Structures are given as C-alpha cells and as structure tokens.
PDB file of C-alpha atoms in Angstrom:
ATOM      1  CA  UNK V   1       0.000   0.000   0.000  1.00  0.00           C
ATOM      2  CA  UNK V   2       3.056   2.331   1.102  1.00  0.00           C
ATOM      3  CA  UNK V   3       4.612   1.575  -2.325  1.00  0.00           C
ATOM      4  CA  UNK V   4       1.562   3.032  -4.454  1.00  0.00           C
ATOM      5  CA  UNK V   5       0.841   5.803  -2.624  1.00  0.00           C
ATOM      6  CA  UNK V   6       4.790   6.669  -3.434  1.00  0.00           C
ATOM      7  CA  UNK V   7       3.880   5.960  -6.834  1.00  0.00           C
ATOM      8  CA  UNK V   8       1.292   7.869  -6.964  1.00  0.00           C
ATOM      9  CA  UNK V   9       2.952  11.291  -5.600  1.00  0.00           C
ATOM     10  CA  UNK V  10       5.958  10.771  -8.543  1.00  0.00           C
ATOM     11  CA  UNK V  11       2.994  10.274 -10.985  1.00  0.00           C
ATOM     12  CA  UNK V  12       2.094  13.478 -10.193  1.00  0.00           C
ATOM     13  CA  UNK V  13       4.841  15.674 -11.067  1.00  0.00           C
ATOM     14  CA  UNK V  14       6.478  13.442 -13.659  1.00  0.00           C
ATOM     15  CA  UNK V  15       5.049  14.543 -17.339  1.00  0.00           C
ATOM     16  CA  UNK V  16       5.158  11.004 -18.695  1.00  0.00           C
ATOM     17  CA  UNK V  17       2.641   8.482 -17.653  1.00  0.00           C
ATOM     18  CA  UNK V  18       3.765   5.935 -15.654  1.00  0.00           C
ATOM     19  CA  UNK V  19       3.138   2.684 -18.570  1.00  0.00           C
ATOM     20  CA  UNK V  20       2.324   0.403 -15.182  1.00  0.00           C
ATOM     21  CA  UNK V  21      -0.392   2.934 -13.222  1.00  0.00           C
ATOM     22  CA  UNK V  22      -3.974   2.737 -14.081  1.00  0.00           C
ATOM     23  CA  UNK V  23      -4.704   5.972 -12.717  1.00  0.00           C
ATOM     24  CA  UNK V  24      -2.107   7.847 -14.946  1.00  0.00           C
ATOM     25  CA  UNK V  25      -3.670  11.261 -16.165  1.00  0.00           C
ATOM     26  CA  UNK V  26      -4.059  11.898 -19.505  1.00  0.00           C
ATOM     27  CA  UNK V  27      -1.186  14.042 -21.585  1.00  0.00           C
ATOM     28  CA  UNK V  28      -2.337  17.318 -22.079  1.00  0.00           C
ATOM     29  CA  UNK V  29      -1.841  20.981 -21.455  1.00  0.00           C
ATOM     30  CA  UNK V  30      -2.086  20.180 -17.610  1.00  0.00           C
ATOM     31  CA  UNK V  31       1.121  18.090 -17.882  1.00  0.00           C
ATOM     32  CA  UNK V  32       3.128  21.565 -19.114  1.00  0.00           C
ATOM     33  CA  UNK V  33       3.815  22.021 -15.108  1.00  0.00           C
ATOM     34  CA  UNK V  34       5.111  18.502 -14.841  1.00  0.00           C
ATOM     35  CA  UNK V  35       8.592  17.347 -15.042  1.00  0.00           C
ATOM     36  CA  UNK V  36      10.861  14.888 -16.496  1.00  0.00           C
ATOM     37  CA  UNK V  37      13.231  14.463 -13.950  1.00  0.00           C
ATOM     38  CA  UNK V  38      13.823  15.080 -10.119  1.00  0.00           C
ATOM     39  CA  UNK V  39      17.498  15.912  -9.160  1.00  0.00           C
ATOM     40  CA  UNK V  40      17.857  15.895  -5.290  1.00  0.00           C
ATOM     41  CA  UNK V  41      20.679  15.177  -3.070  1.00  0.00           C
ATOM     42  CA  UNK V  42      21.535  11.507  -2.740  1.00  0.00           C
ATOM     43  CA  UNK V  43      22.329  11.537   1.142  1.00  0.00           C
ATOM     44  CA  UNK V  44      21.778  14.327   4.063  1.00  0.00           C
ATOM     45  CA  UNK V  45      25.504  15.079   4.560  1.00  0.00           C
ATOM     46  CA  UNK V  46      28.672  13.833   2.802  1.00  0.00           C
ATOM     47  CA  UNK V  47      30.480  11.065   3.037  1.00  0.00           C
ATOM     48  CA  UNK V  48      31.762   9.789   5.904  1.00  0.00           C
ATOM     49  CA  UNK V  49      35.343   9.211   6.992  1.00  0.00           C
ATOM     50  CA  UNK V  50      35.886   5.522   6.355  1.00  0.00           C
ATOM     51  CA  UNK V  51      35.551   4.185   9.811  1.00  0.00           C
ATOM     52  CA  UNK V  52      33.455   6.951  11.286  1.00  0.00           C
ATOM     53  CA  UNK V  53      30.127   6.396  10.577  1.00  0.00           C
ATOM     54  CA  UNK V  54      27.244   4.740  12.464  1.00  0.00           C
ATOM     55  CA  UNK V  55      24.023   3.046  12.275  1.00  0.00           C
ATOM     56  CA  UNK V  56      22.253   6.014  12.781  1.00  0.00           C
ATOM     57  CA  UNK V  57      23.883   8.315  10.001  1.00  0.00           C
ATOM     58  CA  UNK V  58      23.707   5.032   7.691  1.00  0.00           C
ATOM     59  CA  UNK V  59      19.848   4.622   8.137  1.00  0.00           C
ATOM     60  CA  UNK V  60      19.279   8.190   7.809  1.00  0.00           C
ATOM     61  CA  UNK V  61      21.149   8.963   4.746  1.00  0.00           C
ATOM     62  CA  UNK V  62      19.217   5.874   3.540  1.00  0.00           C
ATOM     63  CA  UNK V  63      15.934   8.005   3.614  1.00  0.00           C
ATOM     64  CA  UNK V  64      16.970  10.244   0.063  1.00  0.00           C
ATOM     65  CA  UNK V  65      17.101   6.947  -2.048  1.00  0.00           C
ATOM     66  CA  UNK V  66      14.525   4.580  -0.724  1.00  0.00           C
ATOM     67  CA  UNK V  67      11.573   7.061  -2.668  1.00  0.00           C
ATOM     68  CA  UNK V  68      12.875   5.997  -5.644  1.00  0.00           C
ATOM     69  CA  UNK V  69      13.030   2.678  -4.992  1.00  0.00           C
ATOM     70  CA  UNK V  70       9.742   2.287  -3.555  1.00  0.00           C
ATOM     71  CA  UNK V  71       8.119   3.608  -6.541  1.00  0.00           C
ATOM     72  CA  UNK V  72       9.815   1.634  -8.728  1.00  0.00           C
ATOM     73  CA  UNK V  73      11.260   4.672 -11.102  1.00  0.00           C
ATOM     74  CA  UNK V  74      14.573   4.590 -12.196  1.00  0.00           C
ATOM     75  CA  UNK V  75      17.221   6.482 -10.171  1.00  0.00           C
ATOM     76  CA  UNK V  76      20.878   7.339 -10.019  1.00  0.00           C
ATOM     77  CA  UNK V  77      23.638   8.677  -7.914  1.00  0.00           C
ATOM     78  CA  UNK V  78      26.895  10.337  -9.576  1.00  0.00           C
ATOM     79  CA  UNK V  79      28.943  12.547  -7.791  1.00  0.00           C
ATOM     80  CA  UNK V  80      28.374  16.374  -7.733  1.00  0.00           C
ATOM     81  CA  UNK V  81      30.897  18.781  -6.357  1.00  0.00           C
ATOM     82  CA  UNK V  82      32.969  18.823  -2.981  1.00  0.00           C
ATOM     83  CA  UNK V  83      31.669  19.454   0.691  1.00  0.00           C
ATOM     84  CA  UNK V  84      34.670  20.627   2.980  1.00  0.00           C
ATOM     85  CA  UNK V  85      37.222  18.472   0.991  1.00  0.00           C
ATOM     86  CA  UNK V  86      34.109  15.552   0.939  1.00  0.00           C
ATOM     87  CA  UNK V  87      32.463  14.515  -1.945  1.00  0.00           C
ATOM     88  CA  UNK V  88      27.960  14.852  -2.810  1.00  0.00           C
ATOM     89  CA  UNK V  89      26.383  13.170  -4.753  1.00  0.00           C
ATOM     90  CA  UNK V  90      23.485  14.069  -6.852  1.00  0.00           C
ATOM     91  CA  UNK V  91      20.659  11.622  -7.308  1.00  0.00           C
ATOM     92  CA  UNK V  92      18.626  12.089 -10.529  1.00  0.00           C
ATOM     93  CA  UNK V  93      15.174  10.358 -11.314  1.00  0.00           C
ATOM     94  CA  UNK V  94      12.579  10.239 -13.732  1.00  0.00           C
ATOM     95  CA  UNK V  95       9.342   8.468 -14.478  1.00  0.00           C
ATOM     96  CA  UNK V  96       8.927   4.237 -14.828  1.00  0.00           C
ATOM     97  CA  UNK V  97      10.223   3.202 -18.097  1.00  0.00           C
ATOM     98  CA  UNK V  98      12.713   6.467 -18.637  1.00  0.00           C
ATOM     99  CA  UNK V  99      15.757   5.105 -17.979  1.00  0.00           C
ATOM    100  CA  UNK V 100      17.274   6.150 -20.992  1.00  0.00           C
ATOM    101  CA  UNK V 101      17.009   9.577 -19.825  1.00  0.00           C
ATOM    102  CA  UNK V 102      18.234   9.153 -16.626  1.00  0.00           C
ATOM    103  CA  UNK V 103      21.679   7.559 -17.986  1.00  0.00           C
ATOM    104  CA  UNK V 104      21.861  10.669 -20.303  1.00  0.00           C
ATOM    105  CA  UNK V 105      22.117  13.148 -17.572  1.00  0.00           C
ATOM    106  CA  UNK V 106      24.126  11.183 -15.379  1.00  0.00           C
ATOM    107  CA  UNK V 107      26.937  11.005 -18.165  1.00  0.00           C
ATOM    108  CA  UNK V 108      26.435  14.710 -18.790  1.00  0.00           C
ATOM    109  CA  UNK V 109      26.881  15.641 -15.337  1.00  0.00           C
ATOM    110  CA  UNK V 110      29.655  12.929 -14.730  1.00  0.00           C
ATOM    111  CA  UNK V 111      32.865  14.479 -14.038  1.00  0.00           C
ATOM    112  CA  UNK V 112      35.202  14.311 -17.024  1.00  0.00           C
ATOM    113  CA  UNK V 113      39.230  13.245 -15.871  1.00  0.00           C
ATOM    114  CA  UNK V 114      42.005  15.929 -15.707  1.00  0.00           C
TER     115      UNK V 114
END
C-alpha cells in the first residue's frame, strides 16, 4: 500500500505516464507544469570518513534513495561537487520506463578526468 501511494505522488509531477499505473492522467496541457526528472541530493551530509560512521547516520542517509526505490522509477547517484574536501552526490530520477534519460544526464553531469 506504502509503495503506491509513493507511486502515486511521482505520478504526479512526472510529465510522462507511468506505462504500469492505471490511474495515470491523460497528456495534455495540464502536464506543461510537470517534469521529467527530479534531481535531489543523494544523502543528508557527505560522506563519511571511512571508519566513522554509524548506524544512525547510515539509516538516515538511507531516507533520500529509498523514494525511488519504492516507486519503482529509475534512479541514479553520480557525484556532484565537494563538501569541505568531501564529496555529494546528486541523485537524478525520472518516471517508470525512462531510464534512458536518466543515464543521459548522469553522463552529462559525470565528471570528465584531468
């Protein structure tokens, strides 16, 4: 039950139907407000010193990716700048059956080598 009312709140931003909902809105001028993909920060802080973290921190950081995963829509982390010397990363997600899209921006936003 959890999982499709998850499913339901991404169906309502995301301007693509979702192929596996029944109760998908039709594509129309009220989709121009929608999106086609959520970026949003993979974990509450950065990464922790190997060694240093806990349970706690663990579960909580856990909290930014499980969304995704509970609604079944493809997701991915890549990293995205520096935090005091530590690295972010940048999760980016978009509607069931768009995972082409997804893999698109993640290369564009992948850091290139020196």
């Amino acid at each position: 039950r959890i999982r499709r009312l998850v499913q339901r709140e991404f169906n309502r931003i995301f301007a693509m139907p979702n192929a596996l909902c029944t109760t998908n809105t039709k594509t129309d001028a009220r989709n121009v407000d929608k999106v086609d993909v959520i970026l949003f920060p993979t974990a509450t802080d950065t990464a922790p010193v190997q060694g240093s973290s806990n349970g706690l921190s663990a579960y909580v950081n856990d909290v930014m990716t499980v969304s995704a995963n509970m609604a079944g829509i493809p997701a991915i982390s890549v990293p995205f700048g520096l935090c005091e010397g530590m690295p972010l990363g940048l999760q980016i997600a978009a509607q069931y059956g768009d995972d082409d899209l997804v893999l698109r921006i993640a290369r564009h936003l992948e850091p290139q080598p020196a």
